Coordinates of C-alpha atoms and ligand atoms in Angstrom, one line a residue:
X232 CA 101.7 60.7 97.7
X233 CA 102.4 61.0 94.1
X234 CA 106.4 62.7 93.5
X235 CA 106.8 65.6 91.1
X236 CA 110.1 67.1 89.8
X237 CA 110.1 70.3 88.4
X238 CA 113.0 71.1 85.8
X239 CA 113.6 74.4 84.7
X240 CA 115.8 77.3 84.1
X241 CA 115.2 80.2 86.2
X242 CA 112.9 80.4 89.3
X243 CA 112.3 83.4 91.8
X244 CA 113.9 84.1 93.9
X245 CA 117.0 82.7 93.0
X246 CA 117.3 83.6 89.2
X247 CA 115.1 85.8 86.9
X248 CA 114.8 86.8 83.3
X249 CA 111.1 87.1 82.8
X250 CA 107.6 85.4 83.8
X251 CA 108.9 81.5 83.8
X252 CA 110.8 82.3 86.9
X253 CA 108.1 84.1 88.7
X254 CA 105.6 80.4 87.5
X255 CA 108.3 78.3 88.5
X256 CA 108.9 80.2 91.9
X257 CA 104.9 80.5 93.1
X258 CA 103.2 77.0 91.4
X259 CA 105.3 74.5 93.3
X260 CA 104.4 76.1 96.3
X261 CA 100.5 75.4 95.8
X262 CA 100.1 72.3 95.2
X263 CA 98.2 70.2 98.4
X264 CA 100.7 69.5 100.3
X265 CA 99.1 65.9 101.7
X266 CA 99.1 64.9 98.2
X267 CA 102.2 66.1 96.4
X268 CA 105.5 66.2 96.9
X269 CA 107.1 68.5 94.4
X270 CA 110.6 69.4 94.3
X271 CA 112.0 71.5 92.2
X272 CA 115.5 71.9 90.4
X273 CA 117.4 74.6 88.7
X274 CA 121.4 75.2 87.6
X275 CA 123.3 76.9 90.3
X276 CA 124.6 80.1 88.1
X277 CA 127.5 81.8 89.0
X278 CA 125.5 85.2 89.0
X279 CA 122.8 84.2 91.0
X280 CA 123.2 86.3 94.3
X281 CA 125.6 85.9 97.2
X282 CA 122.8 85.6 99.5
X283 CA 121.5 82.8 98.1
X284 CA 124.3 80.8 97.4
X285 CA 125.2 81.4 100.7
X286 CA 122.0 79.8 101.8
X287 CA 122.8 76.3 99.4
X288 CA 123.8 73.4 101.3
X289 CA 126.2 71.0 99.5
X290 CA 124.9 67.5 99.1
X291 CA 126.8 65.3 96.7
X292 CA 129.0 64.9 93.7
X293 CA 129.6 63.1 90.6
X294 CA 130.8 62.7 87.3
X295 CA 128.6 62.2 84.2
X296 CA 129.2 61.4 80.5
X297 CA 128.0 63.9 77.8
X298 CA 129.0 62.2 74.8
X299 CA 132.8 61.8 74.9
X300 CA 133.0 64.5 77.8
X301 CA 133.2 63.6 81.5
X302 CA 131.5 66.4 83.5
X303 CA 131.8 67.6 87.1
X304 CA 128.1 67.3 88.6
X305 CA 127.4 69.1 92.1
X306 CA 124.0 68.9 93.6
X307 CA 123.5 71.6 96.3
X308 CA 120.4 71.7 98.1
X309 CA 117.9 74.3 99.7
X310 CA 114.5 74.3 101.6
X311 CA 112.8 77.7 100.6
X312 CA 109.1 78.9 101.8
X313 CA 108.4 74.8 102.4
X314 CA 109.5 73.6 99.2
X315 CA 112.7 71.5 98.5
X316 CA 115.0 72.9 95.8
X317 CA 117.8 71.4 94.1
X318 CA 120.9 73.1 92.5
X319 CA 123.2 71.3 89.5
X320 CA 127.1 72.9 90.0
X321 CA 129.3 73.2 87.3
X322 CA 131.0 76.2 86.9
X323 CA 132.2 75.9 83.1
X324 CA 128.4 75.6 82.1
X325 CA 127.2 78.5 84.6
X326 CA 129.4 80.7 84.6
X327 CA 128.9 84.5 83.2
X328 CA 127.2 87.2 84.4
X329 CA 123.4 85.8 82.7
X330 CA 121.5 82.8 82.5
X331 CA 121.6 82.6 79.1
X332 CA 124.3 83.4 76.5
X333 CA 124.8 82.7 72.9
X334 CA 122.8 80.1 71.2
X335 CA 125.7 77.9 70.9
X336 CA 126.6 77.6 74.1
X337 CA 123.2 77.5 75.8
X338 CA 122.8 74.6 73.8
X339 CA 125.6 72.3 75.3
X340 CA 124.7 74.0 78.8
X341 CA 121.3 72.9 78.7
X342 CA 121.9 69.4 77.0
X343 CA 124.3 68.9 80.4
X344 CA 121.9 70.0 82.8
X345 CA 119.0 68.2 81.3
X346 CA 121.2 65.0 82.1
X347 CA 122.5 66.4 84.7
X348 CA 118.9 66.5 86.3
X349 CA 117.9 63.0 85.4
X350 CA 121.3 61.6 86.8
X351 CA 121.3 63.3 90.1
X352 CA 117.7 61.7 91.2
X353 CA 118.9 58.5 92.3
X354 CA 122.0 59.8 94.4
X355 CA 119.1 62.4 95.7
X356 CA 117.1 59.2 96.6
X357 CA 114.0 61.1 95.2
X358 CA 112.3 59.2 92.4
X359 CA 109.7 61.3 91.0
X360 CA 106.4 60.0 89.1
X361 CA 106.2 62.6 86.6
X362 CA 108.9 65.5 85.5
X363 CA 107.3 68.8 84.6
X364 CA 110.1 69.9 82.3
X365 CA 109.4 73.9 81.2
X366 CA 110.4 75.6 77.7
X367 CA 113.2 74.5 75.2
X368 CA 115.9 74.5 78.0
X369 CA 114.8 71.2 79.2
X370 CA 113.2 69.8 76.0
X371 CA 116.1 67.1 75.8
X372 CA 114.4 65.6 79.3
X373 CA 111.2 63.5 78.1
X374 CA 114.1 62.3 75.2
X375 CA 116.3 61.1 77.7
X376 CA 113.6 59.8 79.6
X377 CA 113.2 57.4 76.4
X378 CA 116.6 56.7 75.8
X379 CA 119.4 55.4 77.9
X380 CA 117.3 56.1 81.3
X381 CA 114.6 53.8 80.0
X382 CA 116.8 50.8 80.7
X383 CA 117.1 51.3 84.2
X384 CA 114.3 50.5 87.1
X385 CA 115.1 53.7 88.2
X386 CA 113.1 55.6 85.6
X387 CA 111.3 53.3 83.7
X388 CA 108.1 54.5 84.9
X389 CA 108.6 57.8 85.2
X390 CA 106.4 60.3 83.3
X391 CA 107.0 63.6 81.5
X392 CA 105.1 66.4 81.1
X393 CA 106.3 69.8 79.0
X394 CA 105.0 73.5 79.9
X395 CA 105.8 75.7 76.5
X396 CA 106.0 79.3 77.9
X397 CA 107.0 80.4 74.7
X398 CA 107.0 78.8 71.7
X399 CA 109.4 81.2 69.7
X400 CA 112.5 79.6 71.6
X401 CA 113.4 76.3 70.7
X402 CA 116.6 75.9 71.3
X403 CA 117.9 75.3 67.3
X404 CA 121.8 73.7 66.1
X405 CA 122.9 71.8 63.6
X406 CA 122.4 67.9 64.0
X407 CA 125.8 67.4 63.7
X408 CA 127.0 68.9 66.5
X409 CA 123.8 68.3 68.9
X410 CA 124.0 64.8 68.3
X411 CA 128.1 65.3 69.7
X412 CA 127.0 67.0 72.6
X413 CA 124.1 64.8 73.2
X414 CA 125.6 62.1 72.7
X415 CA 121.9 60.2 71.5
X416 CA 121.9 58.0 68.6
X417 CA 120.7 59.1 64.5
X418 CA 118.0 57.4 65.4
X419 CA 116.5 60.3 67.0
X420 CA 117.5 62.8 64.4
X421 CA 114.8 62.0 61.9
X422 CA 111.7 65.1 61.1
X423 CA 109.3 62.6 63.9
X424 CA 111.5 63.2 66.4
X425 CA 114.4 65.7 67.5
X426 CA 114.6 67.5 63.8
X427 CA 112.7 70.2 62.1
X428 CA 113.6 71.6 59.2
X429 CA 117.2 69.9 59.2
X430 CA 118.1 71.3 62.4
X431 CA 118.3 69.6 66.1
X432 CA 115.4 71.3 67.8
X433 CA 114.9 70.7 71.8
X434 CA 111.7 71.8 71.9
X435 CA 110.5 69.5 69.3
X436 CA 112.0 66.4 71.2
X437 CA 110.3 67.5 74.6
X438 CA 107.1 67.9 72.7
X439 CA 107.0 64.9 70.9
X440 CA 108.6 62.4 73.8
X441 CA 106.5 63.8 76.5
X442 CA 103.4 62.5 77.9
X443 CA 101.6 65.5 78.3
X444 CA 102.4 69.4 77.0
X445 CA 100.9 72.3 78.1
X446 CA 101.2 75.9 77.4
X447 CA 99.7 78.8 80.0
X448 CA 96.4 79.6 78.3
X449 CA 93.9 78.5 76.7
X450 CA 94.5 80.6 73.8
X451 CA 97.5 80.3 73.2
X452 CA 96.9 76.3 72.9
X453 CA 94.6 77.3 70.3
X454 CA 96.9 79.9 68.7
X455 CA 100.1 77.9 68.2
X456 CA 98.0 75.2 66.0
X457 CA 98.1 77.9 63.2
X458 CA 100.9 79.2 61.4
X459 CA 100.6 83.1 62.7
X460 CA 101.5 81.4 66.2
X461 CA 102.7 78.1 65.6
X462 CA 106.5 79.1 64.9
X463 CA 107.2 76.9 62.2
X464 CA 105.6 74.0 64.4
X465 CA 101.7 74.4 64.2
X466 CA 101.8 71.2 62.0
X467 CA 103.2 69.6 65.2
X468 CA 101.1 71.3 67.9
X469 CA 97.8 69.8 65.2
X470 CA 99.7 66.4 65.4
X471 CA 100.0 66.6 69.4
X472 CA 96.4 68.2 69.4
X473 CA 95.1 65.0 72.0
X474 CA 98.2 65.9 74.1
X475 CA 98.0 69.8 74.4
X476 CA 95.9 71.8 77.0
X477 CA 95.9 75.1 78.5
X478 CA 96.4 75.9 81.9
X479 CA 96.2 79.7 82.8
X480 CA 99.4 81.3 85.0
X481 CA 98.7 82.1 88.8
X482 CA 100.7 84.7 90.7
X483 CA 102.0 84.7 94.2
X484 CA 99.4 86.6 95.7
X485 CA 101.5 87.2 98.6
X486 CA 104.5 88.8 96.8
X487 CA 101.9 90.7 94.8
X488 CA 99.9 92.4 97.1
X489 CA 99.2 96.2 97.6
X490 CA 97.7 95.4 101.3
X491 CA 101.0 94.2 102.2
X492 CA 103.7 95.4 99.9
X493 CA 106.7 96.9 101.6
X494 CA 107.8 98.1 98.2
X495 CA 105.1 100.9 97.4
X496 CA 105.0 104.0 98.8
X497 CA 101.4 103.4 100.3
X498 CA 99.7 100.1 101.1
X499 CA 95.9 99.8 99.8
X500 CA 93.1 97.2 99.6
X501 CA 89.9 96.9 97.3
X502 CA 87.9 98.9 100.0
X503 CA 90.5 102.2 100.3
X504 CA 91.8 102.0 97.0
X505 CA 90.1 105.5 96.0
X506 CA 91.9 107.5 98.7
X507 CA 95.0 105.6 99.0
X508 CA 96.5 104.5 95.4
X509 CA 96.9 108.0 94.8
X510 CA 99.6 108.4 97.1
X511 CA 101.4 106.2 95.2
X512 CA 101.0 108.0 91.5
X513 CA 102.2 111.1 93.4
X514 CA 105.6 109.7 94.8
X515 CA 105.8 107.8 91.5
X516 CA 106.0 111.2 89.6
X517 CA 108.2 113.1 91.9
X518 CA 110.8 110.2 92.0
X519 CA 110.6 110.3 88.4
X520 CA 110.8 114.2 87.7
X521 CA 107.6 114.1 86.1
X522 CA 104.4 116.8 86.7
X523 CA 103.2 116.2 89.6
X524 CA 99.2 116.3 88.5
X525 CA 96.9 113.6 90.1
X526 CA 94.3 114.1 86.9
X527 CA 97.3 113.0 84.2
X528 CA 95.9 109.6 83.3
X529 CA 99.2 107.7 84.0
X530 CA 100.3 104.6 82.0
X531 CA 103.0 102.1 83.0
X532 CA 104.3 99.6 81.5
X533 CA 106.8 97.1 83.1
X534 CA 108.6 94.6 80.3
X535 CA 110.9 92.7 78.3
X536 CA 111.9 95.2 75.4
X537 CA 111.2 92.5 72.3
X538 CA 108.9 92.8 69.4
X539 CA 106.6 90.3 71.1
X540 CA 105.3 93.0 73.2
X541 CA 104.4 95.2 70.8
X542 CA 106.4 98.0 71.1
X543 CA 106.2 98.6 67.3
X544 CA 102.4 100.0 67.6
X545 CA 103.9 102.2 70.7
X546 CA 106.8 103.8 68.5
X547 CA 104.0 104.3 65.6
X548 CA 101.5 106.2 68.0
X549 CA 103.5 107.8 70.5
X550 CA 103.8 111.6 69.2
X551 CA 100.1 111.6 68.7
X552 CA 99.4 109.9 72.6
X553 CA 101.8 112.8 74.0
X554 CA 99.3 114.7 72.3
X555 CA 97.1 113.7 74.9
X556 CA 96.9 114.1 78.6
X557 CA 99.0 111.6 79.8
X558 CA 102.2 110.1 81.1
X559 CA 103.6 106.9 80.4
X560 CA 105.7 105.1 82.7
X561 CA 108.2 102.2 81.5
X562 CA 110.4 100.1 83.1
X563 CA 112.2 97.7 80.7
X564 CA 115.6 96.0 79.3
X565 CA 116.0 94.1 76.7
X566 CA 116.5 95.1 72.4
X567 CA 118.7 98.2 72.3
X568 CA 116.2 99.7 69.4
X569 CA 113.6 100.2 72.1
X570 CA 115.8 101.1 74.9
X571 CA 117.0 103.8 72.5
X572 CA 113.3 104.5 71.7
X573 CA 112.4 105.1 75.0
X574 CA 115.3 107.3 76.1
X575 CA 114.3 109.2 73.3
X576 CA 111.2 109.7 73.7
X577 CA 111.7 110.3 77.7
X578 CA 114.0 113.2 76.2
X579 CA 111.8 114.7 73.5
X580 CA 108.7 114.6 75.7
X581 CA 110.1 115.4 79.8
X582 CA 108.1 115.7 82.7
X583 CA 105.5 113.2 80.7
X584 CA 107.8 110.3 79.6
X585 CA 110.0 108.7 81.7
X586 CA 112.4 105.6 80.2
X587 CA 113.7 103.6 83.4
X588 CA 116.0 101.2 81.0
X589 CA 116.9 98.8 84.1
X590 CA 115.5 95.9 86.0
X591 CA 114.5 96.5 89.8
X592 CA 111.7 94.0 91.2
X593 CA 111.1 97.7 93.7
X594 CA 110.4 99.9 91.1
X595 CA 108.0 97.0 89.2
X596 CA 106.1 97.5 91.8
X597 CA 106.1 100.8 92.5
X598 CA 104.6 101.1 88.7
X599 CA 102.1 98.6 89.3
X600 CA 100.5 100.7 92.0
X601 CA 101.1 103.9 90.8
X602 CA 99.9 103.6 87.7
X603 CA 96.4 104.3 86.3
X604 CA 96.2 101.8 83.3
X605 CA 98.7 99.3 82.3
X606 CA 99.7 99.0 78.4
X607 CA 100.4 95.8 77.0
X608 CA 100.0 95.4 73.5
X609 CA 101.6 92.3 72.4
X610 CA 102.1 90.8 69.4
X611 CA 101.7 87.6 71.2
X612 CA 101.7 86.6 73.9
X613 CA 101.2 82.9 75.9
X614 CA 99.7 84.2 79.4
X615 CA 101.7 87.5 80.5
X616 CA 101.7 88.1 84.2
X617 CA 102.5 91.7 84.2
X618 CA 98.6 92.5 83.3
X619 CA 97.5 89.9 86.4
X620 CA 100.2 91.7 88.6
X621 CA 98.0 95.1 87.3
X622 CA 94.6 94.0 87.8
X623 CA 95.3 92.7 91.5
X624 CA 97.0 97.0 92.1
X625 CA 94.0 97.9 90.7
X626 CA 95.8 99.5 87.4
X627 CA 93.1 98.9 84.7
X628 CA 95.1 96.4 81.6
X629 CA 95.0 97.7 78.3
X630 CA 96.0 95.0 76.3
X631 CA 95.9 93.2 72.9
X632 CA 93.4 90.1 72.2
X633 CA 96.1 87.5 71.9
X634 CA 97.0 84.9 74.3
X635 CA 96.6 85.2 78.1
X636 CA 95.9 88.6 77.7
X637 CA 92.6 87.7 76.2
X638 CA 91.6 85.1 78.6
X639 CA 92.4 87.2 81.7
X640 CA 91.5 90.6 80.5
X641 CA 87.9 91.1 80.0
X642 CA 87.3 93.7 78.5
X643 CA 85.2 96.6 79.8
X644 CA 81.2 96.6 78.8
X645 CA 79.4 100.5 79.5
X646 CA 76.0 98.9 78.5
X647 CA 76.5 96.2 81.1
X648 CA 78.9 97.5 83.6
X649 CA 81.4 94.1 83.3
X650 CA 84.7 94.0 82.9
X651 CA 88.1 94.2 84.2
X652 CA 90.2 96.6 81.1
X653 CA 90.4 97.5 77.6
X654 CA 91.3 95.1 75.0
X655 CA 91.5 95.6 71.1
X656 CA 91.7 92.8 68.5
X657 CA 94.2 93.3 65.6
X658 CA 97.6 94.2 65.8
X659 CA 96.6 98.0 64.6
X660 CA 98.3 101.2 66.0
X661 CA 95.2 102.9 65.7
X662 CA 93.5 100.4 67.2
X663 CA 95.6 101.0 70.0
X664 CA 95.1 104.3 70.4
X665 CA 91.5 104.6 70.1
X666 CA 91.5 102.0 72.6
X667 CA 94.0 103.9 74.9
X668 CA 91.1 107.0 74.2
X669 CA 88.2 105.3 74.8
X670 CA 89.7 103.9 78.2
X671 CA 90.9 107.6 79.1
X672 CA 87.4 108.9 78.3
X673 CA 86.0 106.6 81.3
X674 CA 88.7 108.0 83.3
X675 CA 87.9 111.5 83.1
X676 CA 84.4 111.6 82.5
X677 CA 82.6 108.5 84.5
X678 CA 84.8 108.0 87.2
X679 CA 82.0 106.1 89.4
X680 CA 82.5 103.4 86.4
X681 CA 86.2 103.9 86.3
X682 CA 86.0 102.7 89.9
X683 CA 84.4 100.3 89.4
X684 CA 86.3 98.3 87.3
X685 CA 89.3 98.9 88.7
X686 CA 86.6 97.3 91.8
X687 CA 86.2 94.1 89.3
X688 CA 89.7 94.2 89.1
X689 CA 90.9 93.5 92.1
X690 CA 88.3 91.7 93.3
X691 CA 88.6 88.8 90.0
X692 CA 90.8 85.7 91.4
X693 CA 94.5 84.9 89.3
X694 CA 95.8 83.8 92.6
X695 CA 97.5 79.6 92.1
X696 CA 94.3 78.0 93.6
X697 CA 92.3 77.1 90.3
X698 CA 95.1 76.4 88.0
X699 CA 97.1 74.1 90.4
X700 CA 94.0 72.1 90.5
X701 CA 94.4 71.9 87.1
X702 CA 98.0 70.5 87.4
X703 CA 96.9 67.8 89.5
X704 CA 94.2 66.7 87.8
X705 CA 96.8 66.6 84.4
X706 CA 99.1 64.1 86.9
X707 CA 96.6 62.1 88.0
X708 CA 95.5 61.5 84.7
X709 CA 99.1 60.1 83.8
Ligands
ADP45 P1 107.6 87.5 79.9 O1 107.7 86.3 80.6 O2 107.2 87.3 78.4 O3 108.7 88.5 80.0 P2 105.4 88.1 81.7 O4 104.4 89.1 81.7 O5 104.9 86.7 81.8 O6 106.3 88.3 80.4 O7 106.4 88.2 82.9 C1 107.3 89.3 83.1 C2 107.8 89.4 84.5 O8 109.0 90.1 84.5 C3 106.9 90.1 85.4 O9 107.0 89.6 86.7 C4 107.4 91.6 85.3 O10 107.0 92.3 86.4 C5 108.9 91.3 85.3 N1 109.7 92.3 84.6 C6 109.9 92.5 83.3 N2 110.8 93.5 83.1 C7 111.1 94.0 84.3 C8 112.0 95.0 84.8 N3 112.7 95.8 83.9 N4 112.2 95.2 86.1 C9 111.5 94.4 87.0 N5 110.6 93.4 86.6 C10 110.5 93.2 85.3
GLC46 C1 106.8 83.5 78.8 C2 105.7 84.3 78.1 C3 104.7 84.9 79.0 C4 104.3 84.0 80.1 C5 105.6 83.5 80.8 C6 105.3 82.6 82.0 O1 107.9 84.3 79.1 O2 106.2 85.2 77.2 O3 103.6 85.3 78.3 O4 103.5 84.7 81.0 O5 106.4 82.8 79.9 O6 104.5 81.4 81.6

């Protein structure tokens, strides 16, 4: 039975601010469960919900050095859908009404859960083989590994692998003041290790000290080894080159499905879709006050409001797309300038735009079915999950060549009938749109083919299976 702890900082359905929770939530899950024994553990914030806390069983306490500090650890612990869950307590790290807060902060509270993590294993009594550490948060983890932890029995042998979901957080401070909260030695403040351009970088430190790093597409492993991607550390991800693969994201193809969904106005399956997904498009646009037409060709979109997404090409285009026949759909937070964007558009353009400028895990879904295509143009972007959540509801991706969006998209062939959506290659407004055209000329004028890849849609598999395979075979080559 090989041991495997996952490490991370937000997982469904405890804590969510975008995909890594929904990964972290639905992989551990899928591994076989004769083989593997993976745990997982997460910081018990203050704002996760009542219900949950509720649920968290207290199992032990300690205290912990950070540096000259002496910190209050709590280990809480949960069993959830099979899997074990551990939860660090410390209420002057996790408190406030987020995960994350400013920079500064964030990075003491993840250098003290990071040790936090390592230190609670052995008054667990669960000694993992490998630690799948995910994104900058717990970057300091395969460094710690090598450091103090290295001199007991306890962890000597222990493994590390990294998951960046996205390169473009690193978690960046002076060295000065890492290296107080940290409490490591200079010796790993030098440009091979922890440092990059005369800053502490945890990202760097996980990437360089772990045994294996992965990122959630094949693509984007490609991607980040040039400087467009690489975020200031393609020179690294070329050096780490022997180290680096892609593994594609899964969803949880039970949360996500419009058979079984109790969220959606009207449950459908591959064979009814034609007759039934409607019903959805048509409560969508009366909740939302707009015309209730079944032939607008409806667009949703369901995101993060950052410039990774590519909002910039939307803002460009969108007078001349509410030229056309259609209504667009988006559910979002995130960067005020396209909140604001939104609203204003919803305002200048009604009954055809509608802004929803909160988060609801309902209404997500409600746009997934409802919708006719799903926009997602991003700059970048390492896998995405909102297009996979699309395809399986049977709304047809529209998306940008970049990332996962190009290895899970494939993009729709009239000569050969293949294809699951539209895709376009450069980061082009027009591009965009000509795109968002050609897909609404299938619509309207060959729906049999329309059908059909929205048939090829649903029926293509981003369930767990293949890609936990792929985990394992990653930790039994370690
Ligand atoms: P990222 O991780 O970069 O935000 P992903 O596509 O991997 O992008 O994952 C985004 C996840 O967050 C999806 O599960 C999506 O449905 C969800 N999501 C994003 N914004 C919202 C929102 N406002 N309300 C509900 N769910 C949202
Ligand atoms: C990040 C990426 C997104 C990816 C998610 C889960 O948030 O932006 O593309 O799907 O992590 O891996």
């Amino acid at each position: 039975m090989k041991k495997i702890l996952f490490v991370a900082s937000e997982c469904v359905p405890f804590i969510k601010t975008g995909g890594l929770a929904d990964v972290v939530g639905s992989l551990p899950k899928c591994f076989n469960k004769e083989e593997y024994d993976v745990r997982v553990i997460l910081p018990k914030y203050m704002c996760m919900k009542e219900e949950w806390k509720n649920k968290m069983n207290y199992l032990n306490h300690f205290y912990m050095d950070l540096a000259w500090r002496s910190q209050y650890v709590g280990i809480l612990e949960m069993q959830y859908e099979g899997v074990q869950f551990y939860f660090i307590d410390n209420e002057y790290y996790f408190s406030g009404s987020k995960p994350y807060g400013n920079i500064f902060q964030d990075i003491e509270k993840f250098a003290f859960f990071s040790k936090a993590a390592l230190s609670a294993l052995p008054v667990i009594g669960f000694q993992p083989d490998i630690v799948h550490c995910h994104d900058w948060q717990t970057g300091l983890i395969p460094v710690y590994l090598k450091d103090k932890f290295h001199e007991g029995d306890f962890f000597r042998s222990m493994k590390s692998v990294i998951t960046i979901h996205n390169l473009k957080f690193q978690g960046v401070w002076d060295m000065k003041t890492v290296r107080d909260i940290t409490g490591l030695p200079i010796y790993y403040f030098a440009p091979d290790k922890l440092e990059a351009y005369g800053d502490a970088n945890y990202l760097k430190g996980g990437i360089v000290y772990a045994d294996a790093v992965t990122t959630v597409s094949d693509t984007y492993a490609e991607e980040i080894k040039t400087p467009f991607y690489g975020e200031r550390l393609d020179g690294l991800m070329r050096a780490r080159a022997n180290c680096l693969s892609g593994i594609v994201n899964g969803i949880d193809y039970d949360e996500y499905n419009p058979e079984t969904d109790t969220l959606i106005e009207k449950n459908y399956n591959i064979k009814n879709f034609r007759k039934e997904k409607i019903k959805n498009k048509r409560a969508l646009q009366r909740d939302l006050g707009l015309e209730q037409d079944d032939r607008k060709f409806m667009i949703g979109i369901v995101s993060r409001l950052t410039d990774q997404k590519g909002f910039d090409l939307i803002n460009y285009m969108m007078d001349e797309m509410c030229q056309l026949d259609i209504q667009l759909v988006v559910l979002g937070t995130g960067e005020e300038r396209y909140e604001n964007m939104f609203r204003h558009y919803a305002w200048k353009y009604q009954g055809k735009v509608s802004a929803n400028i909160y988060y609801s895990e309902a209404m997500s879904h409600k746009v997934y079915a409802a919708c006719d295509a799903f926009l997602m143009p991003s700059l970048f972007e390492p896998c995405g999950l909102s297009q996979l959540m699309s395809l399986r509801y049977g709304t047809v991706p529209i998306v940008r060549e970049t990332g996962g969006l190009k290895d899970t998209v494939q993009p729709y062939n009239e000569y050969e009938s293949t294809g699951t959506g539209f895709s376009f290659a450069n980061y082009n407004a027009h591009e965009m749109l000509n795109t968002i055209k050609y897909a609404m000329s299938i619509f309207y004028d060959k729906r049999r083919e329309w059908n059909k890849l929205i048939d090829r849609g649903m029926a293509a598999d981003f369930s767990w299976s293949t890609s936990a395979k792929k985990y394992e075979e990653l930790y039994q080559r370690l």
